[in-house]
Short mmCIF file of C-alpha atoms in Angstrom, two decimals:
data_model
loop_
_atom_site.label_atom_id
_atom_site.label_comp_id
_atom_site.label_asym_id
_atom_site.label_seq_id
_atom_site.Cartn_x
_atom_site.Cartn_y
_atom_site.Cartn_z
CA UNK A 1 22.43 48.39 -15.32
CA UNK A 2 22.98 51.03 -18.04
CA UNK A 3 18.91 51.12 -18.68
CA UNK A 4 18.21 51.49 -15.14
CA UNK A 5 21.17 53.61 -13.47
CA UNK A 6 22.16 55.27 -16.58
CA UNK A 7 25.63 54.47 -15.85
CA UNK A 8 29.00 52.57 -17.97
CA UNK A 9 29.38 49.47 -17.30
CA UNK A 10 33.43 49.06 -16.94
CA UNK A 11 34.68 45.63 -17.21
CA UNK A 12 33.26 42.51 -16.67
CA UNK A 13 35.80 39.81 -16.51
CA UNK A 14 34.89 35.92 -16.41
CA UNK A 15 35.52 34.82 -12.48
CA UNK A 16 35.52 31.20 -11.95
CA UNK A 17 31.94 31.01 -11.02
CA UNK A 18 30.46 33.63 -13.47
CA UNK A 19 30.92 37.18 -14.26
CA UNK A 20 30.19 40.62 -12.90
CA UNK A 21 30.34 44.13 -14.09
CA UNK A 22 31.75 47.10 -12.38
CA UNK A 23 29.77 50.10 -13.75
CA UNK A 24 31.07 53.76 -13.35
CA UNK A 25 28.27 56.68 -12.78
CA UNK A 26 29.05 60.05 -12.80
CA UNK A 27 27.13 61.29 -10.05
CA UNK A 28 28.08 59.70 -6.64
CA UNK A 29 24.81 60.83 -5.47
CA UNK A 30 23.34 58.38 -7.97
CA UNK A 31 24.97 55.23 -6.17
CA UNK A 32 23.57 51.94 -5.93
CA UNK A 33 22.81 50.79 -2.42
CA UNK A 34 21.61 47.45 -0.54
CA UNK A 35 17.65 49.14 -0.67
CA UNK A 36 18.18 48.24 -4.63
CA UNK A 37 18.89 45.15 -4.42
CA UNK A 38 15.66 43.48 -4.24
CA UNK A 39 14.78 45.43 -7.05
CA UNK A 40 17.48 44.42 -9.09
CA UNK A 41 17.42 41.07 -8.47
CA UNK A 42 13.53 40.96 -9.49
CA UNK A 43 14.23 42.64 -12.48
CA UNK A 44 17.77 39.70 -13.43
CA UNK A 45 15.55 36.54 -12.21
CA UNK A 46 12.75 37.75 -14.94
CA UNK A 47 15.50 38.44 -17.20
CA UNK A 48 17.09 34.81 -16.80
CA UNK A 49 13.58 32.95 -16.47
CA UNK A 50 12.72 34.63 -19.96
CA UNK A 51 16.08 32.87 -21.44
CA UNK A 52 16.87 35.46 -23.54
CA UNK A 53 19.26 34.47 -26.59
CA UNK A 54 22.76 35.69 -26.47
CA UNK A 55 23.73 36.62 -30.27
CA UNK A 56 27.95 36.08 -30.88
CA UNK A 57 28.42 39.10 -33.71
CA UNK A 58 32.01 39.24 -34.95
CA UNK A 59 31.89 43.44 -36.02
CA UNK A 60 34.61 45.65 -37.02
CA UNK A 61 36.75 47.83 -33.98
CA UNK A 62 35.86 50.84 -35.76
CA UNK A 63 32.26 50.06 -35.69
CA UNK A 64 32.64 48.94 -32.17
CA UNK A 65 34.50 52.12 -31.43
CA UNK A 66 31.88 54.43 -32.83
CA UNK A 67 28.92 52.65 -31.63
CA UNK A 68 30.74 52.95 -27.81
CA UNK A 69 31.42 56.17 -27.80
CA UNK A 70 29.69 57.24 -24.86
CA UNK A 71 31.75 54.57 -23.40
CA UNK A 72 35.07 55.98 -22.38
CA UNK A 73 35.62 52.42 -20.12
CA UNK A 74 34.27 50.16 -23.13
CA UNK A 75 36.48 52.29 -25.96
CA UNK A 76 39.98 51.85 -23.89
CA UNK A 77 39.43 47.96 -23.87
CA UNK A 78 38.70 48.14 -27.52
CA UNK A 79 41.97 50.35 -28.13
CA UNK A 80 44.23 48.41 -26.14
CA UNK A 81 43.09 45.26 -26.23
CA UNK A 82 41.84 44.50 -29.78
CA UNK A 83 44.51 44.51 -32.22
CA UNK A 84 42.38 42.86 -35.10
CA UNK A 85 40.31 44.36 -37.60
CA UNK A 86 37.16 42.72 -36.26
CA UNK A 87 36.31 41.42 -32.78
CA UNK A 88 33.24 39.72 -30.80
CA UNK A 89 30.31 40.92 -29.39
CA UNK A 90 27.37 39.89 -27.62
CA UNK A 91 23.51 41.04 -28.66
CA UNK A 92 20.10 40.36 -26.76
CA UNK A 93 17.18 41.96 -27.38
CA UNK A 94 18.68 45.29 -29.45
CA UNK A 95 21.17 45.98 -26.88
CA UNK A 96 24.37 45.46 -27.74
CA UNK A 97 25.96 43.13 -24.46
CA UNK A 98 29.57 43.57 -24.67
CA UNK A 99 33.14 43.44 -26.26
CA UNK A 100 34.68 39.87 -25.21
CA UNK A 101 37.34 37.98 -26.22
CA UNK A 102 35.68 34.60 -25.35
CA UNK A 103 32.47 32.86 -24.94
CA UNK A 104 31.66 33.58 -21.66
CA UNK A 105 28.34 34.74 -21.62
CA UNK A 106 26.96 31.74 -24.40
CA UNK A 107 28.34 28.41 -23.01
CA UNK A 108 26.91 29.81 -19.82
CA UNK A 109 23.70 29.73 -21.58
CA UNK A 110 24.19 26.76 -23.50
CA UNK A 111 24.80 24.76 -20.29
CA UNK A 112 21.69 26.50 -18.55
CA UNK A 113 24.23 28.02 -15.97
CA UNK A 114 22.98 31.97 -15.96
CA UNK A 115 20.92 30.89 -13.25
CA UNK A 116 21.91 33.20 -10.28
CA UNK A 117 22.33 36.35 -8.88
CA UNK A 118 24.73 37.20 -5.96
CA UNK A 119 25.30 40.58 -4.74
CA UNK A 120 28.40 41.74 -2.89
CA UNK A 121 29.31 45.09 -1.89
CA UNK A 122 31.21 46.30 -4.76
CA UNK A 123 29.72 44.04 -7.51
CA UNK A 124 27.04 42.22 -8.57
CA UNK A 125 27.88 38.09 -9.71
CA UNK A 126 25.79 36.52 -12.55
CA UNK A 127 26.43 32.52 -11.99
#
């Protein structure tokens, strides 16, 4: 969503059957409307089909910090919610995933469950 909008993505809590991502833009003008959606869900079907590996990283929260900076949304988390030296990411490709305090994202992988996208009107659901 960042590559293609150009927006933050917010937070992305675990939900009982996946996860979603509520991602900020600065311009409303730039919105994301139901005419995307076939688009986007083209675009997340080739991304599951190619199984892409999910890389746990434990790195430290000024790294994190620094390497978020353009991430007001993703730098509050890390401020007031890490209160370790180090904390968890997750890498595909060379894009950094997210900061998460659990393993979301890999035992959904690991038990082949990133299988499905749902779209609702104020988020997008990866099941």
């Amino acid at each position: 969503m960042e590559k293609v909008y150009g927006g933050c993505l917010c937070y992305g809590p675990p939900i009982e059957s996946g996860f979603y991502y509520d991602m900020f833009l600065e311009s409303t003008a730039d919105g994301v409307s139901s005419n995307d959606f076939p688009g986007l869900e083209t675009l997340c079907k080739k991304i599951i089909k190619e199984k892409q590996p999910f890389e746990r990283l434990e790195i430290k929260k000024e790294t994190l910090l620094e390497m978020f900076k353009y991430n007001k949304f993703k730098c509050r988390i890390l401020n007031e919610k890490v209160t370790t030296p180090t904390t968890t990411v997750y890498r595909y490709q060379s894009t950094m995933a997210n900061y998460s305090r659990d393993r979301t994202i890999t035992d959904r992988m690991d038990k082949g469950n990133l299988t499905e996208v749902e779209h609702h009107p104020w988020h997008t659901r990866y099941t």
